Every structure is written in structure tokens, then in C-alpha cells.
Tab-separated table of C-alpha atoms in Angstrom:
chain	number	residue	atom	x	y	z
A	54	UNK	CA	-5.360	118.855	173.334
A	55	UNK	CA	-3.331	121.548	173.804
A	56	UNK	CA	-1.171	123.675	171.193
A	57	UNK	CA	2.109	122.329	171.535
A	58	UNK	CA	4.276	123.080	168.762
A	59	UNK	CA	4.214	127.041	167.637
A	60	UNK	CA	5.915	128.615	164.743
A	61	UNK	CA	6.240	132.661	164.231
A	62	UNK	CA	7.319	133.622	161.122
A	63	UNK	CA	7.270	137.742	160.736
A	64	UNK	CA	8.805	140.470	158.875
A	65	UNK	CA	9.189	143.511	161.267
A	66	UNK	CA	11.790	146.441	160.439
A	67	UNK	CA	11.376	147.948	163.678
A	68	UNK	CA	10.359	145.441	165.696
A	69	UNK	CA	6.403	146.621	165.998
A	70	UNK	CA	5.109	143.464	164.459
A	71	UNK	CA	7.723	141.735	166.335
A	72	UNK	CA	6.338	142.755	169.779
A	73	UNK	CA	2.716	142.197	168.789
A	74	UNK	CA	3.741	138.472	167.517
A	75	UNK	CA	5.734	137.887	171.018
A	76	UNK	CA	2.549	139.094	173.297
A	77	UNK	CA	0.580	136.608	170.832
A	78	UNK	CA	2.763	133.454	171.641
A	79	UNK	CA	2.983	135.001	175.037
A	80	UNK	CA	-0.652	134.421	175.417
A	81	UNK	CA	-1.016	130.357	173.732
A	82	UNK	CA	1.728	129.480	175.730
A	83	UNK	CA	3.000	127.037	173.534
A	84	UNK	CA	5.487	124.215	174.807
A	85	UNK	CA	7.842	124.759	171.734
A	86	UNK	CA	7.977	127.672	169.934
A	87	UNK	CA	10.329	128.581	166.737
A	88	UNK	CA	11.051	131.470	165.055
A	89	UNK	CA	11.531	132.626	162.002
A	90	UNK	CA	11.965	136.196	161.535
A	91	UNK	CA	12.625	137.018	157.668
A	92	UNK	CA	13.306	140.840	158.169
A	93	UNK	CA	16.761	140.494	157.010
A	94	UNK	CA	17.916	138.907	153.829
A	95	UNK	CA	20.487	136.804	155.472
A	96	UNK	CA	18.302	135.588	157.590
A	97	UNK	CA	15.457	134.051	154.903
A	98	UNK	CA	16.179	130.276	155.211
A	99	UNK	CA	15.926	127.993	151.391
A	100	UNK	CA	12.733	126.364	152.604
A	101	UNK	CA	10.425	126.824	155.669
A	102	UNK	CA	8.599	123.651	156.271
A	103	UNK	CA	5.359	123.736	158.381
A	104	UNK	CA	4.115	120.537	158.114
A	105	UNK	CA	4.249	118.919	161.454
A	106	UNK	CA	3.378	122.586	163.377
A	107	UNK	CA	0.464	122.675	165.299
A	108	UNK	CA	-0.289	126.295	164.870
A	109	UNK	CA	1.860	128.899	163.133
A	110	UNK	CA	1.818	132.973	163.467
A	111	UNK	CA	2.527	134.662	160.136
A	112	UNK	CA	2.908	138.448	160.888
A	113	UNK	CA	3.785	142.019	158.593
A	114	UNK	CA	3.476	145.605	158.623
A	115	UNK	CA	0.737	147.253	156.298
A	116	UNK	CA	2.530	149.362	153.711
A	117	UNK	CA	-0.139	152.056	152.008
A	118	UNK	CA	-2.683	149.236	152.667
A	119	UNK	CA	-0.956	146.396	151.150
A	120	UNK	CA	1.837	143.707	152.437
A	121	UNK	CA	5.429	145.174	151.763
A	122	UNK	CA	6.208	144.044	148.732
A	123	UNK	CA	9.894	142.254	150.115
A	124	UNK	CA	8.035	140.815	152.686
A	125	UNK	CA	5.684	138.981	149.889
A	126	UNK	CA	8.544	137.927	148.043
A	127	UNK	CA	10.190	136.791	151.564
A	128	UNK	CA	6.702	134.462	152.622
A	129	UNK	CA	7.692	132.675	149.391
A	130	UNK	CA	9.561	130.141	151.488
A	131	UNK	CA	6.413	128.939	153.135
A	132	UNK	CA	5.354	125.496	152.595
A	133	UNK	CA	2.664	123.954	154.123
A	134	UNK	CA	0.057	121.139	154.020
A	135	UNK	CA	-3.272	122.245	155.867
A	136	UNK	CA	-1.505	123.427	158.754
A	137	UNK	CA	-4.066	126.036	160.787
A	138	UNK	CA	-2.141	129.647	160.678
A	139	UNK	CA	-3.026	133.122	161.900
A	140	UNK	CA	-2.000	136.208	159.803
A	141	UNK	CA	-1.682	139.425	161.611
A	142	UNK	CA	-1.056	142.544	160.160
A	143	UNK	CA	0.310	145.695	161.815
A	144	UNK	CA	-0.606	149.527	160.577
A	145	UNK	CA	-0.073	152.720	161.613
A	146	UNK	CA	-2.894	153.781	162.542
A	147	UNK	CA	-5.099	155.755	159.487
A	148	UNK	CA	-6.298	151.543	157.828
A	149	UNK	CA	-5.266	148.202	157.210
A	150	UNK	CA	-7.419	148.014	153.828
A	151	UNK	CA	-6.427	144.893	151.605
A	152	UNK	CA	-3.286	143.996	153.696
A	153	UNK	CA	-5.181	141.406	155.773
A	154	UNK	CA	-6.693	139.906	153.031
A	155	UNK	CA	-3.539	139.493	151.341
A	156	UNK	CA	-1.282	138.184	153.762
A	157	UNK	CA	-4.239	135.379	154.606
A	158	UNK	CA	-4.169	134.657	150.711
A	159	UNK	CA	-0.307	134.311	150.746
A	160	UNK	CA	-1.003	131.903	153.487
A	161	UNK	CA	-3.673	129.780	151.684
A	162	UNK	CA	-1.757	130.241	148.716
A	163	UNK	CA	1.457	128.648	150.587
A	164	UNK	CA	-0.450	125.876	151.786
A	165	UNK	CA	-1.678	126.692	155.137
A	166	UNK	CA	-5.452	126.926	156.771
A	167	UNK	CA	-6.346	130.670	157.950
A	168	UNK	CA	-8.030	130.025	160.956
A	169	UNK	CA	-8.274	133.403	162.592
A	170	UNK	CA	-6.639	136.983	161.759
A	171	UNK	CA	-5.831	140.090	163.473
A	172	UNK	CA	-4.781	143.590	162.505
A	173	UNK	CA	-3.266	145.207	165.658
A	174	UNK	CA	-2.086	149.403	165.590
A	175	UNK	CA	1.654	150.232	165.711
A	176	UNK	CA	3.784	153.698	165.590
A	177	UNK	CA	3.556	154.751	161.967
A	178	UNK	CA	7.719	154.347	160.443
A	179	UNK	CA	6.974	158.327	159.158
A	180	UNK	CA	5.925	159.352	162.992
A	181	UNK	CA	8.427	162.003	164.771
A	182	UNK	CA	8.169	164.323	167.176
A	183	UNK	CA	6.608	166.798	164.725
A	184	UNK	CA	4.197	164.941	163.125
A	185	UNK	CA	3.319	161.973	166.154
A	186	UNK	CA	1.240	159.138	164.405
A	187	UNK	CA	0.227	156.304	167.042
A	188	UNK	CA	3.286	157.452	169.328
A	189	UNK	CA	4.582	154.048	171.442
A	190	UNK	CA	2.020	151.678	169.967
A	191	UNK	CA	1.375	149.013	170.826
A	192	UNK	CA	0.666	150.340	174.344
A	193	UNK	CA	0.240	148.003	177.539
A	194	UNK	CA	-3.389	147.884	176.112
A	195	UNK	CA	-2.456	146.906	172.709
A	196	UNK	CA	-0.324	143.844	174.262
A	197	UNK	CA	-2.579	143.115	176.866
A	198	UNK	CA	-5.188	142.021	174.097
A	199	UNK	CA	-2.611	140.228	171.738
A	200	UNK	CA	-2.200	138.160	174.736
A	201	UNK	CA	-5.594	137.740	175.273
A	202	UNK	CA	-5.930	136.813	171.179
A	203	UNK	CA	-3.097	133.929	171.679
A	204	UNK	CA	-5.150	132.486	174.729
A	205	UNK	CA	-8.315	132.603	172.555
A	206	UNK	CA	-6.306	130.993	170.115
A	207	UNK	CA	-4.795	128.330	172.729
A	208	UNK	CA	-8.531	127.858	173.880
A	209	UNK	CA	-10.013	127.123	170.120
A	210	UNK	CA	-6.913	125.195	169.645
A	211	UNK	CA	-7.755	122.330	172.867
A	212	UNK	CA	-11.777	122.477	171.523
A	213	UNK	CA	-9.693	121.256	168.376
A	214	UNK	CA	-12.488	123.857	166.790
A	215	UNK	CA	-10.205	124.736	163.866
A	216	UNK	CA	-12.252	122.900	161.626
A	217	UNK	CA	-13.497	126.273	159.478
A	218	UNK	CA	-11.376	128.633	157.731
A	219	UNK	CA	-12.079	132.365	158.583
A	220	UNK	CA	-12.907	135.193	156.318
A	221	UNK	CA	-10.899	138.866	156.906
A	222	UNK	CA	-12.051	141.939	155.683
A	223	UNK	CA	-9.796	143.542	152.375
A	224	UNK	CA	-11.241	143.810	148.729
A	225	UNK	CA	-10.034	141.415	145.729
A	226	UNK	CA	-8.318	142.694	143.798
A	227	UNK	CA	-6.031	144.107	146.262
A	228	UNK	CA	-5.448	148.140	145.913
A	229	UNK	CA	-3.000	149.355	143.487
A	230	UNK	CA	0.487	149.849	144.811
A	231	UNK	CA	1.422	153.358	145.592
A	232	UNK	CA	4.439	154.485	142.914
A	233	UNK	CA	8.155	153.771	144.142
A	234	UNK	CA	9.832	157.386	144.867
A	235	UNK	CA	13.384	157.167	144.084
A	236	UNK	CA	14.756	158.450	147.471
A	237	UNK	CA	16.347	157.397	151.164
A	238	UNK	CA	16.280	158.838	154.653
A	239	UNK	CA	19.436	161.027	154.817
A	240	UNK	CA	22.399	160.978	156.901
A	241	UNK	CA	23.639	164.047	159.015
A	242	UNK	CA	26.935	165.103	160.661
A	243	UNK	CA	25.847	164.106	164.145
A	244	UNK	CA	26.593	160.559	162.282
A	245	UNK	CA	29.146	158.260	164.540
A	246	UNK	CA	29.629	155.562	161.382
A	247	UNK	CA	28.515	152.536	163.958
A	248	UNK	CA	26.877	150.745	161.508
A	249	UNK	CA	23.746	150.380	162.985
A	250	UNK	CA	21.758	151.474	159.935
A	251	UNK	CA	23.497	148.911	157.863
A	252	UNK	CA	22.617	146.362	160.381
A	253	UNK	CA	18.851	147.023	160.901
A	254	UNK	CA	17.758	147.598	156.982
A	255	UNK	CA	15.906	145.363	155.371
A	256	UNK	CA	16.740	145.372	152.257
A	257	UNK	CA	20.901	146.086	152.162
A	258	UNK	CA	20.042	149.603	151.132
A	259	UNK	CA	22.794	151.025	153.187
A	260	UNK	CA	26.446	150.891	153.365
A	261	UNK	CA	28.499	152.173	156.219
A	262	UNK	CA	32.651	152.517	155.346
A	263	UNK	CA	34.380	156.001	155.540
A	264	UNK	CA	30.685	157.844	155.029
A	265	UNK	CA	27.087	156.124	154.918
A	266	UNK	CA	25.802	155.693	151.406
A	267	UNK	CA	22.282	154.297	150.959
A	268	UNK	CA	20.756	153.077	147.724
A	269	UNK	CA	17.567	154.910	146.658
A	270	UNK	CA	16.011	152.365	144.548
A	271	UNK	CA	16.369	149.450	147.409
A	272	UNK	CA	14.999	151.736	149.812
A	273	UNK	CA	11.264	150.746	151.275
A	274	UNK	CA	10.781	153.721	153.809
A	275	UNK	CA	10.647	151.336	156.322
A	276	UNK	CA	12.490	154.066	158.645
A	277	UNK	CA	14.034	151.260	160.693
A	278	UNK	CA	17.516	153.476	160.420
A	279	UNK	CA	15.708	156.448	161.531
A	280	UNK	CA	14.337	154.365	164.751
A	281	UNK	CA	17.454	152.812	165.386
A	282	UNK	CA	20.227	155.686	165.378
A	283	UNK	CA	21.004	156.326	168.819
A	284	UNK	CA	22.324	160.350	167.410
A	285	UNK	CA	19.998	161.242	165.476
A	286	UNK	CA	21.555	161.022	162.625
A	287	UNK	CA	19.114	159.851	160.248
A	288	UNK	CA	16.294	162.321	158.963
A	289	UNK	CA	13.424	161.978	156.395
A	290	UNK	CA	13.533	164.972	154.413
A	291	UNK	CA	11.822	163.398	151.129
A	292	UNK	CA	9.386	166.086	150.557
A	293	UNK	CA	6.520	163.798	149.713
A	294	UNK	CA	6.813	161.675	152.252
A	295	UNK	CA	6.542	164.904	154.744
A	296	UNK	CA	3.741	166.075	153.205
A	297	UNK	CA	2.136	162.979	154.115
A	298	UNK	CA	3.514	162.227	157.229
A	299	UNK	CA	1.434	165.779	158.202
A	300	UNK	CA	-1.487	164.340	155.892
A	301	UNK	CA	-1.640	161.985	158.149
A	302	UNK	CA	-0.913	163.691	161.696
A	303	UNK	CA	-3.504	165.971	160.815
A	304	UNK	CA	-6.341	163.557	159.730
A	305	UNK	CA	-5.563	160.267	161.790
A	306	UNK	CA	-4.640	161.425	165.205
A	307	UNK	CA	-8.042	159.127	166.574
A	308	UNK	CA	-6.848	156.419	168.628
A	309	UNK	CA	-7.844	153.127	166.336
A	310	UNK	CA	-8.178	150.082	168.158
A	311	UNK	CA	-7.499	145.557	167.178
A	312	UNK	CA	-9.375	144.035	165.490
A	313	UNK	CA	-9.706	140.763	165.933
A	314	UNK	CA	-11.227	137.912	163.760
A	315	UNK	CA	-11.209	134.451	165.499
């Protein structure tokens, strides 16, 4: 029979994941799809049931090679009952390492049944026009195969061949946590106060009244300010974070391709 009923459930500060999720569904071609995007705090409903979904999507960014820490405490919500899912994780480009792994174990551990996985590339949050990491990814290419994924899903879905769980690469225990550095993107006079900043983070780091103040300590680096401001007007100047943002220009330039686990 075919997939009917399709949930997507994804944290995506700048809409990378996002896309990669859409092109997915794109591809099953579900007759009803819902979605739940968590990126926002305001947005993270009490409970998320998935109990009478035939199939649901549960989709992140990699974060130094683990799930974003807000995101995990965002998935919390899940509840399921043996529904099949599909966790797909989004990186930027150098590797996914344990963040596959994790997000399928959040899944089991929320009730669901991994039945397939993907990690797919996306333009690294740190990327700029001096130090380009996977520069407008995903491509045409990239999407082109997450639709191809979602019909391979739609196809094992009508052989009703979602009988086995499926086993993603990652290490247990998961990879320690880089440290939290006690810093935010900056804001610059070309700054019009229009608030979109405030709207796009994640976590209500930022404030926009008279001037834009953003709390260090809620800040993830998820950049989704920077990508946002149509002047300009937010720059990250956190020394460490340049250094590796050239760390990683200069030693993961190699187009990396999906990979897909099905």
C-alpha cells in the first residue's frame, strides 16, 4: 500500500535541513503530510504524537559531529509506538561522525522504528566569502537524490518491507562535546534594527529594541542571523571560530557526497 500519512519533524536554523527534508517528502509523495518544524522555541508543541503516522522524517544539522544539543532537548516531545522513521542528518561538509547514530537513537529511544537514514552535505553556518565551505549546498544534485531517497522510501514503503530496523554508521559512546565559548556573532553599523535576527534565532539569544543585544551564553553559532541579514550587518569575529572556519576551508574544500542507508 502506499505511504499515505507523512510527518516531518526538523530543526533547521537556516533552512539547509529544511530543504533537504522538503526534496525528501517531495520524492514519497505522500497524500498528507504534516509538519513540525521545532527550530524555534515557540514553535515546540507539549506533545508530538506519532502513533497513527505511516512514516515520519526526523531531520538536524550535525554540530562538531554530534546533534545540537537544543535540538536533542527539542526531539524530547516525540512519542511514538513502533512507528517506521527516517533520521537524516545534515553537515557541512568535513564529517557527520556520531550525529547519525545519535539522532536514530533519539528516535528508538522516543519510540519509533529506524528504518533507513541519510546524512546529506549542506553550506557550513561558519562559510563566507573568505573562507567558502560547501558554498550553496545542497545543489540541484544534492536535491535531486533526496528526492530519489523519498521515492526509495515510498517504494520500500508499498513492498510494506519495513519489517527490519537499519544500522547507521557513528561510534557509542557518542564523541565528547566540543567546550561552549562564551561569545555571539556581532552586530555592525550597517544594522537597520528590522528584527530579523531576533526572528530567525533559535534559541532567543537576541534582542532587537533601540540597539541589538545578543546573549553569549544562549548563543549556538548556528549563524542563522548572519545568513539572514539582508545588510550585512552581522559578522563572526570570535577568533576561534575563524581560526577554524580557515581550518576547515583549507582542509575540507573536497566535494563530499549523501550517503544513504535504506
Amino acid at each position: 500500500m502506499p505511504c499515505n500519512k507523512l510527518k516531518m519533524i526538523c530543526f533547521s536554523p537556516t533552512r539547509t535541513t529544511r530543504r533537504i527534508l522538503d526534496a525528501i517528502a517531495e520524492g514519497i509523495g505522500a497524500e498528507q503530510l504534516e509538519v513540525i518544524d521545532v527550530t524555534r522555541a515557540d514553535r515546540v508543541p507539549e506533545t508530538c504524537e506519532c502513533l497513527d503516522d505511516d512514516l515520519v522524517i526526523i531531520g538536524a544539522p550535525v554540530y562538531g559531529g554530534r546533534i545540537p544539543l537544543t535540538a536533542v532537548e527539542r526531539f524530547k516531545v516525540l512519542n511514538s509506538c513502533g512507528t517506521p522513521a527516517v533520521p537524516v542528518v545534515v553537515y557541512g561538509n568535513r564529517a557527520y561522525e556520531d550525529a547519525l547514530i545519535e539522532l536514530s537513537d533519539i528516535a528508538v529511544e522516543s519510540g519509533f522504528k529506524p528504518v533507513a537514514g541519510a546524512a546529506f552535505i549542506g553550506e557550513h553556518s561558519f562559510s563566507t566569502d573568505k573562507t567558502p565551505i560547501a558554498v550553496s549546498r545542497p545543489d540541484e544534485d544534492d536535491l535531486n537524490m533526496a528526492r530519489e531517497f523519498g521515492k526509495s522510501l515510498a517504494a520500500k514503503f508499498t513492498e510494506a518491507s519495513f519489517d527490519t530496523s537499519v544500522e547507521v554508521p557513528g561510534d557509542r559512546p557518542y564523541k565528547e562535546r566540543s567546550p561552549k565559548v562564551s561569545a555571539s556573532p556581532i552586530t555592525t553599523d550597517q544594522c537597520e534594527l528590522c528584527g530579523a535576527c531576533e526572528r530567525v534565532c533559535p534559541t532567543a539569544a537576541i534582542s532587537v529594541g533601540a540597539v541589538v543585544e545578543t546573549d553569549p551564553d544562549k548563543c549556538t553559532f548556528c549563524c542563522a542571523c548572519i545568513k539572514v541579514c539582508a545588510f550585512e550587518a552581522r559578522k563572526l569575529e570570535v577568533p576561534r571560530l575563524l581560526e577554524i572556519s580557515q581550518w576547515l576551508t583549507d582542509n575540507f574544500s573536497e566535494r563530499r557526497e549523501p550517503e544513504i542507508f535504506i
